[in-house]
Amino acid sequence: MAQWTSAVGPAQLARQLQAQQPRPAGPGARKPPAYRALADGIRLLVLEGRVPVAARLPAERELALALTVSRTTVAAAYEALRTEGFLESRRGAGSWTAVPAGNPLPARGLEPLPPESLGSMIDLGCAALPAPEPWLTRGVQGALEELPPYAHTHGDYPAGLPALRQMLADRYTARGIPTMPEQIMVTTGAMGAIDAICHLFAGRGERIAVESPSYANILQLMRSAGARLVPVAMAEGLGSWDLTRWRQVLRDAAPRLAYVVADFHNPTGALADEDQRRQLVEAARSAGTVLVVDETMAELHLDEDLEMPRPVCAFDPAGATVLTVGSASKAFWAGMRIGWVRAAPDVIRSLVAARAYADLGTPVLEQLGVNWLMRTGGWEEAVSLRRDQARENRDALVTAVRRELPDWEFAVPRGGLTLWVRTGGLSGSRLAEAGERVGVRVPSGPRFGVDGAFEGFVRLPFTVGGPVADEAAARLAAAARLVESGAGSGGTEPPRSFVA
C-alpha cells in the first residue's frame, strides 16, 4: 500500500521552487551544485508546511521537464533528500515527503507556540495578545451569574443565543447599518464563520477570489475545502486595493466568493477607504459574486486622529451581496472563541440549517460572557486597553526593527496587529528557518500568498513590546546574518525544531 496521502503536481512544485530566492553564498563560497539547490528548495517547502508531509512528489522525468533541468539533477536531489530523511520511496509507489525521526511535523497554519516553549522562543507567529484583564475574569463571572436559566435547556442554539444576536444587531444599527437579529448567526470564531460560508457557497472546485497577500489560515481553510483560489494583487502602500484588478478578476474569473479584509488587512495592515469599499461592492454585485468581508481587526484602530470609514456592509445593508464576519478573538482575546456573520435573513437561515451537520452551535458560556461585556460597557473598556497595548507594542517593534535591520522596508499601519516587512532581498522562508535556530519564530511571506509568492517578506505581529521587542529584533538580525552567510539553510543537518 502506498504511504502517501496527497500529491503535488510537477507544475505546482516548479512554481513554488522557482518563486524561492536562492540562498546567498558566504564570502568566497562557491555556488552549490544544481541538485543540492533543488534538494534544499524541496526540503524548505516541507519544513514550511507548504508541501505536506506524506505528499507524493512528481516522477523524476516530470519534474525535470517542468524545471527544464536534467533528470540526473532531479534524481540526485531526490537521493540527497532520502539520505537526509525528507523523502521516502518504494518501487511502484513513487516517492513521498517525510521528516527525519525526532522532528515535529510542520503545520500548514499559524498555530500558537506551545506554552512549554515560550521560555526559550520569542513567538512572532501568532497575531494575538494576552487577555485584557480584569475584563476577561469579569466577563466570565457575569456569564456564570446568567447561566442558570440556560442550564435548564438543551443548550443547543444553532443561530446563537437570542440575547447575543440582538446585541450584535444593535451594535451594527448603532454604526449606521440597520440590522435585525435574524441577520446574525453566532459562530465558533471567525474561522468557524468563514468555514460555514465556504461550505454553503463554494463547493469543491469553485473559485474564490482572495487578496494577494491574504491571511494564511483562511487560505489554508479554503484550500482544504477544495476551492480554487484566484489571487488579486494588492498595490503598494497602505491604501492598496487595486479596483481595476478586482473588477477584471470578478468579471473574467466569475468567482463564487471573494474574501477581503478591508479594515487593517492581515498581513499588510492596509485600510480601504470608503470609495474603494463602494466600488468593490458594486463590482461584486455586478459579477454575481458573494463578498465575504472579514472585520476581525476593525476595532483595532491605533492612531487617535484616524477617522474610520463606514463598514463595507454599509453599501449593501440588506446583506444580499456582502457577508460580514466579526470576532472577539483579535479585539478581545483569542481564547474567547466567539464569532458572527451578518447577512440577509435567508442566507442566515441557510447557514443555520447547514450547521446541523457541523458543530450544532457555539458554547453558551462564552456567548454569555461576550454579551455581558457588550451590555455593561466592559467590551469598550477592554478594547481600549487592547488598543493601548497594541499601539505601544507597534511603536516598540518598529523602533527595534529599524535599529537592528535598517535595510528592511515597511510602512507603519494605523491599526491592526501586523507589520508586513520586505526583508532586503533575503528569503523569508530561510529567515523563518534560521529564526528557529536563534530563538525567534516568524512566519515567512509565502504563507500569505498562493503558490510561492512573497518570498521576500515576513509578517511581524505587535505581540511583544519593551525589552522583548528589542530582543526579538536582535534575534531576527542574527537570523538574517545566518541567511546572508549561507548557514541558514541547506546541508544535511535539519533545524533543531520547527513550529509553523
PDB file of N, CA and C in Angstrom, residues 131-201:
ATOM      1  N   ALA A 131      -5.065  38.167  27.316  1.00  0.00           N
ATOM      2  CA  ALA A 131      -6.397  38.684  27.634  1.00  0.00           C
ATOM      3  C   ALA A 131      -6.300  40.037  28.335  1.00  0.00           C
ATOM      4  N   PRO A 132      -7.231  40.957  28.039  1.00  0.00           N
ATOM      5  CA  PRO A 132      -7.235  42.272  28.682  1.00  0.00           C
ATOM      6  C   PRO A 132      -7.905  42.211  30.054  1.00  0.00           C
ATOM      7  N   GLU A 133      -7.157  41.773  31.034  1.00  0.00           N
ATOM      8  CA  GLU A 133      -7.705  41.699  32.392  1.00  0.00           C
ATOM      9  C   GLU A 133      -7.858  43.100  32.982  1.00  0.00           C
ATOM     10  N   PRO A 134      -8.822  43.304  33.896  1.00  0.00           N
ATOM     11  CA  PRO A 134      -9.639  42.279  34.568  1.00  0.00           C
ATOM     12  C   PRO A 134     -10.906  41.898  33.819  1.00  0.00           C
ATOM     13  N   TRP A 135     -11.012  42.327  32.537  1.00  0.00           N
ATOM     14  CA  TRP A 135     -12.297  42.192  31.857  1.00  0.00           C
ATOM     15  C   TRP A 135     -12.623  40.773  31.467  1.00  0.00           C
ATOM     16  N   LEU A 136     -11.629  39.939  31.215  1.00  0.00           N
ATOM     17  CA  LEU A 136     -11.938  38.530  30.944  1.00  0.00           C
ATOM     18  C   LEU A 136     -12.568  37.886  32.173  1.00  0.00           C
ATOM     19  N   THR A 137     -11.941  38.084  33.316  1.00  0.00           N
ATOM     20  CA  THR A 137     -12.472  37.493  34.549  1.00  0.00           C
ATOM     21  C   THR A 137     -13.870  38.024  34.849  1.00  0.00           C
ATOM     22  N   ARG A 138     -14.071  39.326  34.690  1.00  0.00           N
ATOM     23  CA  ARG A 138     -15.394  39.901  34.964  1.00  0.00           C
ATOM     24  C   ARG A 138     -16.444  39.355  33.994  1.00  0.00           C
ATOM     25  N   GLY A 139     -16.060  39.198  32.725  1.00  0.00           N
ATOM     26  CA  GLY A 139     -17.000  38.658  31.753  1.00  0.00           C
ATOM     27  C   GLY A 139     -17.405  37.234  32.075  1.00  0.00           C
ATOM     28  N   VAL A 140     -16.439  36.416  32.508  1.00  0.00           N
ATOM     29  CA  VAL A 140     -16.742  35.030  32.864  1.00  0.00           C
ATOM     30  C   VAL A 140     -17.623  34.992  34.106  1.00  0.00           C
ATOM     31  N   GLN A 141     -17.311  35.839  35.086  1.00  0.00           N
ATOM     32  CA  GLN A 141     -18.147  35.877  36.288  1.00  0.00           C
ATOM     33  C   GLN A 141     -19.578  36.308  35.962  1.00  0.00           C
ATOM     34  N   GLY A 142     -19.699  37.321  35.110  1.00  0.00           N
ATOM     35  CA  GLY A 142     -21.032  37.756  34.698  1.00  0.00           C
ATOM     36  C   GLY A 142     -21.778  36.662  33.957  1.00  0.00           C
ATOM     37  N   ALA A 143     -21.056  35.905  33.124  1.00  0.00           N
ATOM     38  CA  ALA A 143     -21.684  34.803  32.391  1.00  0.00           C
ATOM     39  C   ALA A 143     -22.178  33.719  33.341  1.00  0.00           C
ATOM     40  N   LEU A 144     -21.384  33.403  34.366  1.00  0.00           N
ATOM     41  CA  LEU A 144     -21.786  32.380  35.321  1.00  0.00           C
ATOM     42  C   LEU A 144     -23.050  32.787  36.079  1.00  0.00           C
ATOM     43  N   GLU A 145     -23.162  34.075  36.386  1.00  0.00           N
ATOM     44  CA  GLU A 145     -24.355  34.545  37.086  1.00  0.00           C
ATOM     45  C   GLU A 145     -25.602  34.413  36.216  1.00  0.00           C
ATOM     46  N   GLU A 146     -25.444  34.518  34.885  1.00  0.00           N
ATOM     47  CA  GLU A 146     -26.583  34.476  33.979  1.00  0.00           C
ATOM     48  C   GLU A 146     -26.835  33.087  33.392  1.00  0.00           C
ATOM     49  N   LEU A 147     -26.002  32.125  33.778  1.00  0.00           N
ATOM     50  CA  LEU A 147     -26.092  30.786  33.191  1.00  0.00           C
ATOM     51  C   LEU A 147     -27.292  29.956  33.651  1.00  0.00           C
ATOM     52  N   PRO A 148     -27.726  30.020  34.926  1.00  0.00           N
ATOM     53  CA  PRO A 148     -28.742  29.060  35.403  1.00  0.00           C
ATOM     54  C   PRO A 148     -29.962  28.878  34.523  1.00  0.00           C
ATOM     55  N   PRO A 149     -30.601  29.944  33.999  1.00  0.00           N
ATOM     56  CA  PRO A 149     -31.774  29.679  33.151  1.00  0.00           C
ATOM     57  C   PRO A 149     -31.455  28.848  31.907  1.00  0.00           C
ATOM     58  N   TYR A 150     -30.263  29.048  31.351  1.00  0.00           N
ATOM     59  CA  TYR A 150     -29.886  28.304  30.141  1.00  0.00           C
ATOM     60  C   TYR A 150     -29.539  26.852  30.472  1.00  0.00           C
ATOM     61  N   ALA A 151     -29.106  26.628  31.709  1.00  0.00           N
ATOM     62  CA  ALA A 151     -28.743  25.269  32.105  1.00  0.00           C
ATOM     63  C   ALA A 151     -29.966  24.349  32.143  1.00  0.00           C
ATOM     64  N   HIS A 152     -31.154  24.925  32.197  1.00  0.00           N
ATOM     65  CA  HIS A 152     -32.380  24.113  32.205  1.00  0.00           C
ATOM     66  C   HIS A 152     -32.875  23.802  30.789  1.00  0.00           C
ATOM     67  N   THR A 153     -32.120  24.231  29.772  1.00  0.00           N
ATOM     68  CA  THR A 153     -32.481  23.944  28.383  1.00  0.00           C
ATOM     69  C   THR A 153     -31.528  22.895  27.828  1.00  0.00           C
ATOM     70  N   HIS A 154     -31.743  22.505  26.568  1.00  0.00           N
ATOM     71  CA  HIS A 154     -30.842  21.543  25.914  1.00  0.00           C
ATOM     72  C   HIS A 154     -29.485  22.157  25.614  1.00  0.00           C
ATOM     73  N   GLY A 155     -29.384  23.480  25.524  1.00  0.00           N
ATOM     74  CA  GLY A 155     -28.103  24.145  25.331  1.00  0.00           C
ATOM     75  C   GLY A 155     -27.663  24.299  23.894  1.00  0.00           C
ATOM     76  N   ASP A 156     -28.453  23.810  22.939  1.00  0.00           N
ATOM     77  CA  ASP A 156     -28.105  23.937  21.523  1.00  0.00           C
ATOM     78  C   ASP A 156     -28.818  25.148  20.926  1.00  0.00           C
ATOM     79  N   TYR A 157     -28.044  26.104  20.472  1.00  0.00           N
ATOM     80  CA  TYR A 157     -28.593  27.303  19.834  1.00  0.00           C
ATOM     81  C   TYR A 157     -27.852  27.494  18.507  1.00  0.00           C
ATOM     82  N   PRO A 158     -28.269  26.804  17.452  1.00  0.00           N
ATOM     83  CA  PRO A 158     -27.505  26.831  16.193  1.00  0.00           C
ATOM     84  C   PRO A 158     -27.292  28.230  15.628  1.00  0.00           C
ATOM     85  N   ALA A 159     -28.239  29.140  15.849  1.00  0.00           N
ATOM     86  CA  ALA A 159     -28.072  30.507  15.352  1.00  0.00           C
ATOM     87  C   ALA A 159     -27.389  31.402  16.365  1.00  0.00           C
ATOM     88  N   GLY A 160     -27.234  30.923  17.594  1.00  0.00           N
ATOM     89  CA  GLY A 160     -26.666  31.730  18.660  1.00  0.00           C
ATOM     90  C   GLY A 160     -27.716  32.112  19.676  1.00  0.00           C
ATOM     91  N   LEU A 161     -27.270  32.520  20.857  1.00  0.00           N
ATOM     92  CA  LEU A 161     -28.208  32.951  21.885  1.00  0.00           C
ATOM     93  C   LEU A 161     -28.995  34.159  21.395  1.00  0.00           C
ATOM     94  N   PRO A 162     -30.310  34.162  21.560  1.00  0.00           N
ATOM     95  CA  PRO A 162     -31.102  35.310  21.114  1.00  0.00           C
ATOM     96  C   PRO A 162     -30.605  36.635  21.675  1.00  0.00           C
ATOM     97  N   ALA A 163     -30.182  36.645  22.945  1.00  0.00           N
ATOM     98  CA  ALA A 163     -29.716  37.900  23.548  1.00  0.00           C
ATOM     99  C   ALA A 163     -28.465  38.424  22.844  1.00  0.00           C
ATOM    100  N   LEU A 164     -27.540  37.537  22.494  1.00  0.00           N
ATOM    101  CA  LEU A 164     -26.320  37.986  21.830  1.00  0.00           C
ATOM    102  C   LEU A 164     -26.607  38.389  20.388  1.00  0.00           C
ATOM    103  N   ARG A 165     -27.485  37.678  19.707  1.00  0.00           N
ATOM    104  CA  ARG A 165     -27.851  38.070  18.341  1.00  0.00           C
ATOM    105  C   ARG A 165     -28.458  39.476  18.339  1.00  0.00           C
ATOM    106  N   GLN A 166     -29.327  39.746  19.321  1.00  0.00           N
ATOM    107  CA  GLN A 166     -29.928  41.080  19.419  1.00  0.00           C
ATOM    108  C   GLN A 166     -28.857  42.123  19.718  1.00  0.00           C
ATOM    109  N   MET A 167     -27.924  41.799  20.613  1.00  0.00           N
ATOM    110  CA  MET A 167     -26.854  42.735  20.963  1.00  0.00           C
ATOM    111  C   MET A 167     -25.996  43.069  19.740  1.00  0.00           C
ATOM    112  N   LEU A 168     -25.609  42.057  18.975  1.00  0.00           N
ATOM    113  CA  LEU A 168     -24.775  42.297  17.788  1.00  0.00           C
ATOM    114  C   LEU A 168     -25.551  43.088  16.742  1.00  0.00           C
ATOM    115  N   ALA A 169     -26.837  42.774  16.564  1.00  0.00           N
ATOM    116  CA  ALA A 169     -27.658  43.533  15.620  1.00  0.00           C
ATOM    117  C   ALA A 169     -27.740  44.994  16.040  1.00  0.00           C
ATOM    118  N   ASP A 170     -27.917  45.245  17.328  1.00  0.00           N
ATOM    119  CA  ASP A 170     -27.998  46.620  17.819  1.00  0.00           C
ATOM    120  C   ASP A 170     -26.688  47.368  17.591  1.00  0.00           C
ATOM    121  N   ARG A 171     -25.576  46.673  17.719  1.00  0.00           N
ATOM    122  CA  ARG A 171     -24.276  47.337  17.514  1.00  0.00           C
ATOM    123  C   ARG A 171     -24.093  47.724  16.046  1.00  0.00           C
ATOM    124  N   TYR A 172     -24.529  46.877  15.114  1.00  0.00           N
ATOM    125  CA  TYR A 172     -24.476  47.273  13.701  1.00  0.00           C
ATOM    126  C   TYR A 172     -25.406  48.451  13.439  1.00  0.00           C
ATOM    127  N   THR A 173     -26.576  48.428  14.036  1.00  0.00           N
ATOM    128  CA  THR A 173     -27.510  49.540  13.859  1.00  0.00           C
ATOM    129  C   THR A 173     -26.910  50.837  14.364  1.00  0.00           C
ATOM    130  N   ALA A 174     -26.212  50.773  15.498  1.00  0.00           N
ATOM    131  CA  ALA A 174     -25.563  51.962  16.049  1.00  0.00           C
ATOM    132  C   ALA A 174     -24.447  52.479  15.137  1.00  0.00           C
ATOM    133  N   ARG A 175     -23.886  51.608  14.305  1.00  0.00           N
ATOM    134  CA  ARG A 175     -22.855  52.031  13.352  1.00  0.00           C
ATOM    135  C   ARG A 175     -23.464  52.567  12.057  1.00  0.00           C
ATOM    136  N   GLY A 176     -24.779  52.622  11.997  1.00  0.00           N
ATOM    137  CA  GLY A 176     -25.439  53.186  10.828  1.00  0.00           C
ATOM    138  C   GLY A 176     -25.938  52.169   9.830  1.00  0.00           C
ATOM    139  N   ILE A 177     -25.927  50.889  10.182  1.00  0.00           N
ATOM    140  CA  ILE A 177     -26.418  49.833   9.293  1.00  0.00           C
ATOM    141  C   ILE A 177     -27.562  49.123  10.004  1.00  0.00           C
ATOM    142  N   PRO A 178     -28.804  49.520   9.734  1.00  0.00           N
ATOM    143  CA  PRO A 178     -29.947  48.880  10.409  1.00  0.00           C
ATOM    144  C   PRO A 178     -29.899  47.366  10.253  1.00  0.00           C
ATOM    145  N   THR A 179     -29.985  46.664  11.383  1.00  0.00           N
ATOM    146  CA  THR A 179     -29.806  45.213  11.379  1.00  0.00           C
ATOM    147  C   THR A 179     -30.795  44.576  12.343  1.00  0.00           C
ATOM    148  N   MET A 180     -31.397  43.470  11.914  1.00  0.00           N
ATOM    149  CA  MET A 180     -32.279  42.677  12.757  1.00  0.00           C
ATOM    150  C   MET A 180     -31.509  41.474  13.292  1.00  0.00           C
ATOM    151  N   PRO A 181     -31.919  40.927  14.423  1.00  0.00           N
ATOM    152  CA  PRO A 181     -31.238  39.717  14.928  1.00  0.00           C
ATOM    153  C   PRO A 181     -31.331  38.553  13.946  1.00  0.00           C
ATOM    154  N   GLU A 182     -32.365  38.561  13.096  1.00  0.00           N
ATOM    155  CA  GLU A 182     -32.480  37.495  12.083  1.00  0.00           C
ATOM    156  C   GLU A 182     -31.364  37.564  11.046  1.00  0.00           C
ATOM    157  N   GLN A 183     -30.590  38.641  11.047  1.00  0.00           N
ATOM    158  CA  GLN A 183     -29.465  38.789  10.130  1.00  0.00           C
ATOM    159  C   GLN A 183     -28.138  38.364  10.753  1.00  0.00           C
ATOM    160  N   ILE A 184     -28.178  37.805  11.952  1.00  0.00           N
ATOM    161  CA  ILE A 184     -26.971  37.446  12.695  1.00  0.00           C
ATOM    162  C   ILE A 184     -26.957  35.954  12.986  1.00  0.00           C
ATOM    163  N   MET A 185     -25.816  35.309  12.761  1.00  0.00           N
ATOM    164  CA  MET A 185     -25.563  33.965  13.275  1.00  0.00           C
ATOM    165  C   MET A 185     -24.270  34.008  14.080  1.00  0.00           C
ATOM    166  N   VAL A 186     -24.302  33.493  15.298  1.00  0.00           N
ATOM    167  CA  VAL A 186     -23.112  33.413  16.141  1.00  0.00           C
ATOM    168  C   VAL A 186     -22.367  32.130  15.804  1.00  0.00           C
ATOM    169  N   THR A 187     -21.043  32.218  15.698  1.00  0.00           N
ATOM    170  CA  THR A 187     -20.219  31.088  15.270  1.00  0.00           C
ATOM    171  C   THR A 187     -19.088  30.854  16.260  1.00  0.00           C
ATOM    172  N   THR A 188     -18.363  29.777  16.054  1.00  0.00           N
ATOM    173  CA  THR A 188     -17.192  29.481  16.878  1.00  0.00           C
ATOM    174  C   THR A 188     -15.984  30.154  16.237  1.00  0.00           C
ATOM    175  N   GLY A 189     -15.824  31.438  16.534  1.00  0.00           N
ATOM    176  CA  GLY A 189     -14.742  32.224  15.973  1.00  0.00           C
ATOM    177  C   GLY A 189     -15.002  32.605  14.526  1.00  0.00           C
ATOM    178  N   ALA A 190     -14.147  33.505  14.008  1.00  0.00           N
ATOM    179  CA  ALA A 190     -14.267  33.917  12.613  1.00  0.00           C
ATOM    180  C   ALA A 190     -13.971  32.758  11.669  1.00  0.00           C
ATOM    181  N   MET A 191     -13.047  31.865  12.061  1.00  0.00           N
ATOM    182  CA  MET A 191     -12.744  30.714  11.215  1.00  0.00           C
ATOM    183  C   MET A 191     -13.985  29.842  11.040  1.00  0.00           C
ATOM    184  N   GLY A 192     -14.754  29.652  12.116  1.00  0.00           N
ATOM    185  CA  GLY A 192     -15.984  28.884  12.004  1.00  0.00           C
ATOM    186  C   GLY A 192     -16.975  29.543  11.075  1.00  0.00           C
ATOM    187  N   ALA A 193     -17.039  30.882  11.119  1.00  0.00           N
ATOM    188  CA  ALA A 193     -17.954  31.608  10.244  1.00  0.00           C
ATOM    189  C   ALA A 193     -17.571  31.424   8.780  1.00  0.00           C
ATOM    190  N   ILE A 194     -16.295  31.588   8.474  1.00  0.00           N
ATOM    191  CA  ILE A 194     -15.856  31.514   7.082  1.00  0.00           C
ATOM    192  C   ILE A 194     -15.918  30.076   6.575  1.00  0.00           C
ATOM    193  N   ASP A 195     -15.638  29.127   7.444  1.00  0.00           N
ATOM    194  CA  ASP A 195     -15.773  27.724   7.048  1.00  0.00           C
ATOM    195  C   ASP A 195     -17.227  27.417   6.662  1.00  0.00           C
ATOM    196  N   ALA A 196     -18.173  27.908   7.460  1.00  0.00           N
ATOM    197  CA  ALA A 196     -19.589  27.672   7.152  1.00  0.00           C
ATOM    198  C   ALA A 196     -19.977  28.330   5.832  1.00  0.00           C
ATOM    199  N   ILE A 197     -19.491  29.543   5.596  1.00  0.00           N
ATOM    200  CA  ILE A 197     -19.800  30.257   4.353  1.00  0.00           C
ATOM    201  C   ILE A 197     -19.220  29.511   3.146  1.00  0.00           C
ATOM    202  N   CYS A 198     -17.989  29.059   3.272  1.00  0.00           N
ATOM    203  CA  CYS A 198     -17.362  28.343   2.152  1.00  0.00           C
ATOM    204  C   CYS A 198     -18.124  27.064   1.817  1.00  0.00           C
ATOM    205  N   HIS A 199     -18.538  26.325   2.831  1.00  0.00           N
ATOM    206  CA  HIS A 199     -19.260  25.080   2.571  1.00  0.00           C
ATOM    207  C   HIS A 199     -20.637  25.339   1.954  1.00  0.00           C
ATOM    208  N   LEU A 200     -21.250  26.471   2.286  1.00  0.00           N
ATOM    209  CA  LEU A 200     -22.565  26.768   1.732  1.00  0.00           C
ATOM    210  C   LEU A 200     -22.472  27.292   0.306  1.00  0.00           C
ATOM    211  N   PHE A 201     -21.500  28.157   0.035  1.00  0.00           N
ATOM    212  CA  PHE A 201     -21.458  28.865  -1.244  1.00  0.00           C
ATOM    213  C   PHE A 201     -20.429  28.320  -2.230  1.00  0.00           C
TER     214      PHE A 201
END
